mmCIF file of C-alpha atoms in Angstrom:
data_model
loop_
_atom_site.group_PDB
_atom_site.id
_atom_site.type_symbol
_atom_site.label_atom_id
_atom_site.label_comp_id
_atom_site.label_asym_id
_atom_site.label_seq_id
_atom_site.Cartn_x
_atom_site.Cartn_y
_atom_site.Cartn_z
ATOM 1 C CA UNK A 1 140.090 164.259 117.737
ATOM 2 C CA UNK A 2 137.621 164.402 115.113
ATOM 3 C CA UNK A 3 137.890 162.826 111.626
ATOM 4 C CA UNK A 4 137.378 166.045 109.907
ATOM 5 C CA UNK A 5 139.995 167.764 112.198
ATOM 6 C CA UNK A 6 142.166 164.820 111.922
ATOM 7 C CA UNK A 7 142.247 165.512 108.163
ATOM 8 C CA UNK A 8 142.581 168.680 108.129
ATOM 9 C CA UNK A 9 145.637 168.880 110.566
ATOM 10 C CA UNK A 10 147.155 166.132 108.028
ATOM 11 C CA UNK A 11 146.537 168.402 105.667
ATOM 12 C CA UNK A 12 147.677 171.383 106.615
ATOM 13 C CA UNK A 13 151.297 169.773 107.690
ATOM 14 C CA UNK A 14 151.417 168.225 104.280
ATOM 15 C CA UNK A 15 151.100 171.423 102.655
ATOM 16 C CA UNK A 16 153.805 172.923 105.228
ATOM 17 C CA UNK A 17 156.492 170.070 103.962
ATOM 18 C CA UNK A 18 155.700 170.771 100.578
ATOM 19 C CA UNK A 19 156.141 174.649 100.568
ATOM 20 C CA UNK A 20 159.262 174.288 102.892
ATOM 21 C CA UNK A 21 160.778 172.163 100.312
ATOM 22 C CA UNK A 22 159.303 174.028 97.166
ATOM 23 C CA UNK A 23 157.120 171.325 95.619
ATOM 24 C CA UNK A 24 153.941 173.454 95.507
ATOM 25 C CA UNK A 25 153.995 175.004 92.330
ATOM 26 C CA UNK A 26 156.567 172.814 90.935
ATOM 27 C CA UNK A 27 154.910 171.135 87.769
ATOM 28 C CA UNK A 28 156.044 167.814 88.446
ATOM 29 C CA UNK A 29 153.218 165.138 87.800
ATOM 30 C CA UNK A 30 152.443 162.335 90.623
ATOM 31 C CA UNK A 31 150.972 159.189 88.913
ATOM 32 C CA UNK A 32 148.996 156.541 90.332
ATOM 33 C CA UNK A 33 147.919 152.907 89.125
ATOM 34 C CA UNK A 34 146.208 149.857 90.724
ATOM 35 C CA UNK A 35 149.204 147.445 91.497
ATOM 36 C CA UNK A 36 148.634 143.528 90.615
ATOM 37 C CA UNK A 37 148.782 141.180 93.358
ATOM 38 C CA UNK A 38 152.497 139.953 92.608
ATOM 39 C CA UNK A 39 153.346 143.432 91.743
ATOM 40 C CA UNK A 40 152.143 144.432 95.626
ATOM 41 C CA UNK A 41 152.972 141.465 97.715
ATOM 42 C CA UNK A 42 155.323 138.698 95.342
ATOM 43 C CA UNK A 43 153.783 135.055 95.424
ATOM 44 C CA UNK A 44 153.700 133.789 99.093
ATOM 45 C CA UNK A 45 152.995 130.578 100.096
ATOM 46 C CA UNK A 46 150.055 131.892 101.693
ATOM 47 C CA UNK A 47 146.969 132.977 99.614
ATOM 48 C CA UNK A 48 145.102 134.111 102.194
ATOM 49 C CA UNK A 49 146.204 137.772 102.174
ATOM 50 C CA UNK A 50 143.245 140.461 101.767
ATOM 51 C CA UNK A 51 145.774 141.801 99.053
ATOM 52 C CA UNK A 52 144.723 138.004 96.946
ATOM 53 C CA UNK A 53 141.241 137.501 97.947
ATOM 54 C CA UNK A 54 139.716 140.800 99.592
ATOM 55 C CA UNK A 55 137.975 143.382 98.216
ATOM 56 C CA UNK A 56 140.853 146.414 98.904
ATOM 57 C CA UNK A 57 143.529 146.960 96.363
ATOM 58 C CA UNK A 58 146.706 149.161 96.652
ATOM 59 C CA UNK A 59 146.897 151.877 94.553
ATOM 60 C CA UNK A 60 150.705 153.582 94.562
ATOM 61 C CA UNK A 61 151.607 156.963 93.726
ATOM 62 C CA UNK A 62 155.246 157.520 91.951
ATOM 63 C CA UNK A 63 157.025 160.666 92.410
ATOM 64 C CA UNK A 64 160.817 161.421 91.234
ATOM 65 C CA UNK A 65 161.541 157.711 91.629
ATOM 66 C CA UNK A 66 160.016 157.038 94.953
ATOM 67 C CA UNK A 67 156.873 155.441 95.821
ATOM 68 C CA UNK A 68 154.020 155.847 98.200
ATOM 69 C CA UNK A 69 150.974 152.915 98.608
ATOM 70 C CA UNK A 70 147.458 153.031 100.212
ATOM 71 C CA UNK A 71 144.696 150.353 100.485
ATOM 72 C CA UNK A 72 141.287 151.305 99.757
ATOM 73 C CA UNK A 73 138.025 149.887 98.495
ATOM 74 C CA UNK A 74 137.658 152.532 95.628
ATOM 75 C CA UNK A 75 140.708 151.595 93.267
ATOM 76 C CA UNK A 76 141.687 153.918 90.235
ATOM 77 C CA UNK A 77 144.229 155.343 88.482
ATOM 78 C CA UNK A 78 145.627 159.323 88.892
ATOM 79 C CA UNK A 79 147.567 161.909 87.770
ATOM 80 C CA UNK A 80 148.416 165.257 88.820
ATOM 81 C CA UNK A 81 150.392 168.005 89.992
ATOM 82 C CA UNK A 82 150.852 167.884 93.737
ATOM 83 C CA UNK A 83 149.216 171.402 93.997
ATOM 84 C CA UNK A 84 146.277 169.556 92.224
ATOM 85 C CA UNK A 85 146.044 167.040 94.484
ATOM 86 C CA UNK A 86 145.980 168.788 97.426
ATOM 87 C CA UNK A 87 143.424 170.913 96.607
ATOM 88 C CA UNK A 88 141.101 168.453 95.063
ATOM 89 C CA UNK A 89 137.737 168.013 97.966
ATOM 90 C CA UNK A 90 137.969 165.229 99.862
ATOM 91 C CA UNK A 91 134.662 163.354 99.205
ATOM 92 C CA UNK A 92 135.281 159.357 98.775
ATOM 93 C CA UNK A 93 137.651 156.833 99.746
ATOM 94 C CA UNK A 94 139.152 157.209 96.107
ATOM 95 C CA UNK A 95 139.857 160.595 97.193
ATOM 96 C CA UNK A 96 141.198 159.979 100.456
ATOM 97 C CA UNK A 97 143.386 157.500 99.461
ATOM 98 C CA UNK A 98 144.643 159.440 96.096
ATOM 99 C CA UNK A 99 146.167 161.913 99.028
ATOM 100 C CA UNK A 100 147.028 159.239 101.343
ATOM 101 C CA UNK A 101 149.541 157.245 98.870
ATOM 102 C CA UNK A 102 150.862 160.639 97.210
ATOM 103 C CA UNK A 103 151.670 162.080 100.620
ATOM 104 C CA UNK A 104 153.940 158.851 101.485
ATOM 105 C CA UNK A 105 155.555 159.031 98.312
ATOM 106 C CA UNK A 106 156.316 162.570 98.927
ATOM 107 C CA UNK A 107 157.552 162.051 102.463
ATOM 108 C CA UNK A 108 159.769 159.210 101.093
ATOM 109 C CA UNK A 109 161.539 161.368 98.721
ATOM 110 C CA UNK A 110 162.305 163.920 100.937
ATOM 111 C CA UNK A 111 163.495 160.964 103.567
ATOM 112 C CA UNK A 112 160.612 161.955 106.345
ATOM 113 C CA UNK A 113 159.766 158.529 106.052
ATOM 114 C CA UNK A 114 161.191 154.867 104.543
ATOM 115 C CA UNK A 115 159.745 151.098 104.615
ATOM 116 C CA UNK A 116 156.599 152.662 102.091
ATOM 117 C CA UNK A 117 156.201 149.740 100.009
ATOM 118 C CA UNK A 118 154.843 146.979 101.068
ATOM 119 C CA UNK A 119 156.617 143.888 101.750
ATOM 120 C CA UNK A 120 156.466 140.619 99.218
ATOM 121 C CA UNK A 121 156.652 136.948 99.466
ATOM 122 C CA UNK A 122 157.441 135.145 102.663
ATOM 123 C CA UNK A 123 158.123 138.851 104.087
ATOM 124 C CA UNK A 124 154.896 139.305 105.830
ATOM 125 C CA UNK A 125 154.976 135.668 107.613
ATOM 126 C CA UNK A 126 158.479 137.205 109.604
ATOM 127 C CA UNK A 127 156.337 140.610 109.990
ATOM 128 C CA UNK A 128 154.163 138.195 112.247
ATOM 129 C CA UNK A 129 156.386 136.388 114.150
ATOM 130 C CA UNK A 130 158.393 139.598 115.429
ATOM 131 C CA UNK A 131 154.924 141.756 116.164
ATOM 132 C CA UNK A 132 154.764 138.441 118.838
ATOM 133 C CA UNK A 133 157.698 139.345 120.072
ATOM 134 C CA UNK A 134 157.559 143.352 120.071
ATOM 135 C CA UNK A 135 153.823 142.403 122.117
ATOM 136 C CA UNK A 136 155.738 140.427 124.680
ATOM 137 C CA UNK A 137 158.311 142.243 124.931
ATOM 138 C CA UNK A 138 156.767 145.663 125.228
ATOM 139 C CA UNK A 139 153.338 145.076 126.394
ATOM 140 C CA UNK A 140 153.402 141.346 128.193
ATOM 141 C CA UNK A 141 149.975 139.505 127.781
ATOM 142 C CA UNK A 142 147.989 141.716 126.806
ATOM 143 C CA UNK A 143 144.029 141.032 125.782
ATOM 144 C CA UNK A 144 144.499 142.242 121.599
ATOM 145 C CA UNK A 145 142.260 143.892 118.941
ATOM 146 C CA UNK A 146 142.820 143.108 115.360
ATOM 147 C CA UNK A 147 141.411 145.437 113.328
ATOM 148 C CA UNK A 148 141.447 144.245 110.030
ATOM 149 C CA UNK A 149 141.890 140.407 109.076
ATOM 150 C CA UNK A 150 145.714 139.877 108.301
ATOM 151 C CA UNK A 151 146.205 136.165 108.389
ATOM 152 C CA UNK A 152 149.648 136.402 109.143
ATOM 153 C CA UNK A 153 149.094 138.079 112.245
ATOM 154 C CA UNK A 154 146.018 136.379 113.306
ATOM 155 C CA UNK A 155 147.757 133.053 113.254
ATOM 156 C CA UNK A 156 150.939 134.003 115.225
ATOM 157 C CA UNK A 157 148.614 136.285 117.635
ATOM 158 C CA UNK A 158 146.387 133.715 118.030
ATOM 159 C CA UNK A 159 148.892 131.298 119.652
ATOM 160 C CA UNK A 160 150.372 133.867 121.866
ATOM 161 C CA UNK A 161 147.381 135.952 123.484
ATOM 162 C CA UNK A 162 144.139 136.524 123.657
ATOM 163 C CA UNK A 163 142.571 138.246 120.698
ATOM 164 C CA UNK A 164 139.405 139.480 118.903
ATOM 165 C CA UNK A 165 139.299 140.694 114.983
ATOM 166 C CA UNK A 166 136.390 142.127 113.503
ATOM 167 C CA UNK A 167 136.662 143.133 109.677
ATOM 168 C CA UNK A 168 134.282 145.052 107.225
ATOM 169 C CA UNK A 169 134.723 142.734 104.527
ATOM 170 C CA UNK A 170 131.125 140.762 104.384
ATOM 171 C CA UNK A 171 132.391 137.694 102.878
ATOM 172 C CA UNK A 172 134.561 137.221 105.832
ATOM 173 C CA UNK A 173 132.636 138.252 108.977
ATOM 174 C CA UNK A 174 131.493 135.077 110.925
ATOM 175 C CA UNK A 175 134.034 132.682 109.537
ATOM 176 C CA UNK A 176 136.552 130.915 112.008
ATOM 177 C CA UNK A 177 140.752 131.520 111.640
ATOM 178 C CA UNK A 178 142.949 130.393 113.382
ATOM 179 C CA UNK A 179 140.120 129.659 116.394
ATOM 180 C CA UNK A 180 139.020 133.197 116.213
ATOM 181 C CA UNK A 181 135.423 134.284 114.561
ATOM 182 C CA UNK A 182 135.472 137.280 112.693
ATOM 183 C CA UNK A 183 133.660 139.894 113.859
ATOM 184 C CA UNK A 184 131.523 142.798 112.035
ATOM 185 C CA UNK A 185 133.274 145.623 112.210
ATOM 186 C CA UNK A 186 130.410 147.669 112.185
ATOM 187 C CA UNK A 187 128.712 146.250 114.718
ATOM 188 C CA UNK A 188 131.479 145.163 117.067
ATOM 189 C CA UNK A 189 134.350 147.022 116.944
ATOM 190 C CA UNK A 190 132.747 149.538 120.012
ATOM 191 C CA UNK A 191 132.648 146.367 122.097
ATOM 192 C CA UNK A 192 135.950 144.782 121.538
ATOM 193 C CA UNK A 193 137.754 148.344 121.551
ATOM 194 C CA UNK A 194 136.216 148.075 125.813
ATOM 195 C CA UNK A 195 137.339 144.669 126.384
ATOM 196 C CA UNK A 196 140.993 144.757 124.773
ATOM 197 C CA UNK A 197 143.843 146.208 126.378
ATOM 198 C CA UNK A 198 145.614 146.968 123.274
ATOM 199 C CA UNK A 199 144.667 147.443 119.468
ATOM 200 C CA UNK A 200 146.143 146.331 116.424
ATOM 201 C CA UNK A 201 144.991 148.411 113.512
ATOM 202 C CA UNK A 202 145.195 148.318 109.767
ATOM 203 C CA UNK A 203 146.747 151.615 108.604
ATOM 204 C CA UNK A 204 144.176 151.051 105.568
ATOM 205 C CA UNK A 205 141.787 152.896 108.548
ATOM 206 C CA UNK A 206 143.511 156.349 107.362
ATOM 207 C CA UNK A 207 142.184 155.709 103.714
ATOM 208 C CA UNK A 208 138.781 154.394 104.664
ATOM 209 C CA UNK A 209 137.942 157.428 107.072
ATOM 210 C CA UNK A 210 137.627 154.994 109.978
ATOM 211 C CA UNK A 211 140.658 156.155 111.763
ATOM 212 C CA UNK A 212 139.075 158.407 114.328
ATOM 213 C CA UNK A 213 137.070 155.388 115.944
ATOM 214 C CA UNK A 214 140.770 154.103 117.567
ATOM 215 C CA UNK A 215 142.033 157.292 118.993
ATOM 216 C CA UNK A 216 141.311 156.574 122.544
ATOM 217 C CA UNK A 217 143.180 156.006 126.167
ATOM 218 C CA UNK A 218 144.269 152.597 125.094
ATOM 219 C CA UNK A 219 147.547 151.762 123.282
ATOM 220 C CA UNK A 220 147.089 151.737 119.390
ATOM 221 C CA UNK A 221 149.710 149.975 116.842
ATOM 222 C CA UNK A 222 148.976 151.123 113.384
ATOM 223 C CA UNK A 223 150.610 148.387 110.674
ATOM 224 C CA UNK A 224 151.340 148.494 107.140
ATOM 225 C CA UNK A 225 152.847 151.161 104.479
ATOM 226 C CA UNK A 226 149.232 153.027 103.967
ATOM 227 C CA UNK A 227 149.454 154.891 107.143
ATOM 228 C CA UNK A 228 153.421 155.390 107.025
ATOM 229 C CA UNK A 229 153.098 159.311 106.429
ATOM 230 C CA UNK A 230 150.582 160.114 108.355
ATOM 231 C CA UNK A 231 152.055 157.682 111.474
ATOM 232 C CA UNK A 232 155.071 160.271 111.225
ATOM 233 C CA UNK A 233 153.064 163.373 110.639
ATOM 234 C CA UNK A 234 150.230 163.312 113.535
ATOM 235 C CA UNK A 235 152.608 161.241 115.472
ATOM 236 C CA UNK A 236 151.339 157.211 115.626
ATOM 237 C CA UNK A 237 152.769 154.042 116.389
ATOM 238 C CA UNK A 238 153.268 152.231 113.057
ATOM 239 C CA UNK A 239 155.020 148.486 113.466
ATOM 240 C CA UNK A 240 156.193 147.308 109.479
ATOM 241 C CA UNK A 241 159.338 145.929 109.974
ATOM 242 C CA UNK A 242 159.465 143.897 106.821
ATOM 243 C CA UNK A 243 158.119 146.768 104.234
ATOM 244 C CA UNK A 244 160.560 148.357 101.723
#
């Protein structure tokens, strides 16, 4: 599947729910704001989070008390009708992740989807200790792709199996955690997608348009509350155990 056609199948089944359930046209305004870091992830013992020292930020959308979040690179605040939204082009990762974090807030108040905000203070460290054991459990020892630094994860993988990360943050490609160089995503993520047997992937790739590059034969395990509507919309494995 193609990004554009991935998109626009999103799309079009986002526009289904909201018709079925009479939200088009209702003027009901979705607003969205740049969360702080303790507003998005508490204080955790751990400041290495791309959430404290990377260059994403999560935006959330808020609509009839329920929220929806999405990482992206191109932070900003929103407001609209849903009609609005929806109909406004697609044309940067602002854009796409405007759509992205008011589509999970919609599918959370009509109960398509929960665990859409993400998870806060020691919360993530127990996310990585039971993706170890879902891995074992489900997949034995399997070679891994991270895509997308989460330290967490990295740490606990990195004990258990075999793994490669590559990231497209610049200021952390070619540093060593946890034993493991990070690797440029632009350059390498072709080459570790053939040597792994199974991929770990930021949902954040569904905001940043870089989705399509991990629909292949191989198992894929989307994480995180950015790709929670979509995961139950075009049908992807999303592990987030720990979000809200």
């Amino acid at each position: 599947m193609s990004s554009c056609d991935f998109y626009e199948e999103l799309l079009e089944k986002f526009k289904d729910i909201v018709k079925k359930n009479n939200l088009l046209n209702e003027e009901i305004n979705i607003k969205g704001r740049i969360l702080t870091t303790e507003e998005a992830i508490g204080n955790p013992v751990r400041r290495d989070y791309p959430i404290i020292k990377g260059r994403e930020k999560l935006i959330q959308a808020e609509f009839k008390g329920e929220k929806g979040q999405a990482f992206t690179d191109m932070p900003g605040g929103f407001s609209g009708t849903i009609l609005e939204i929806i109909n406004k082009p697609i044309n940067t990762n602002f854009d796409r992740a405007v759509l992205i974090a008011t589509l999970n807030a919609v599918c959370k108040y009509l109960k398509i989807i929960d665990r859409s905000v993400h998870c806060k203070d020691e919360e993530p460290e127990g996310c990585a200790k039971k993706l170890v054991e879902y891995i074992k459990e489900n997949y034995g020892n399997p070679k891994i792709a991270l895509i997308g630094l989460q330290p967490a994860m990295l740490e606990r993988l990195s004990q258990n199996f075999n793994i490669r990360v590559v990231d497209l943050d610049k200021g952390k490609i070619g540093k060593i955690k946890f034993g493991v160089e990070v690797e440029n995503a632009e350059e390498k993520t072709e080459d570790v997608l053939n040597w792994c047997d199974i991929i770990m992937a930021t949902g954040s790739t569904v905001a940043n348009d870089t989705i399509r590059k991990f629909f292949n034969e191989k198992p894929v395990i989307f994480f995180g509350t950015t790709i929670a509507g979509a995961a139950k919309l075009m049908n992807l494995h999303r592990f987030c155990p720990c979000s809200d």
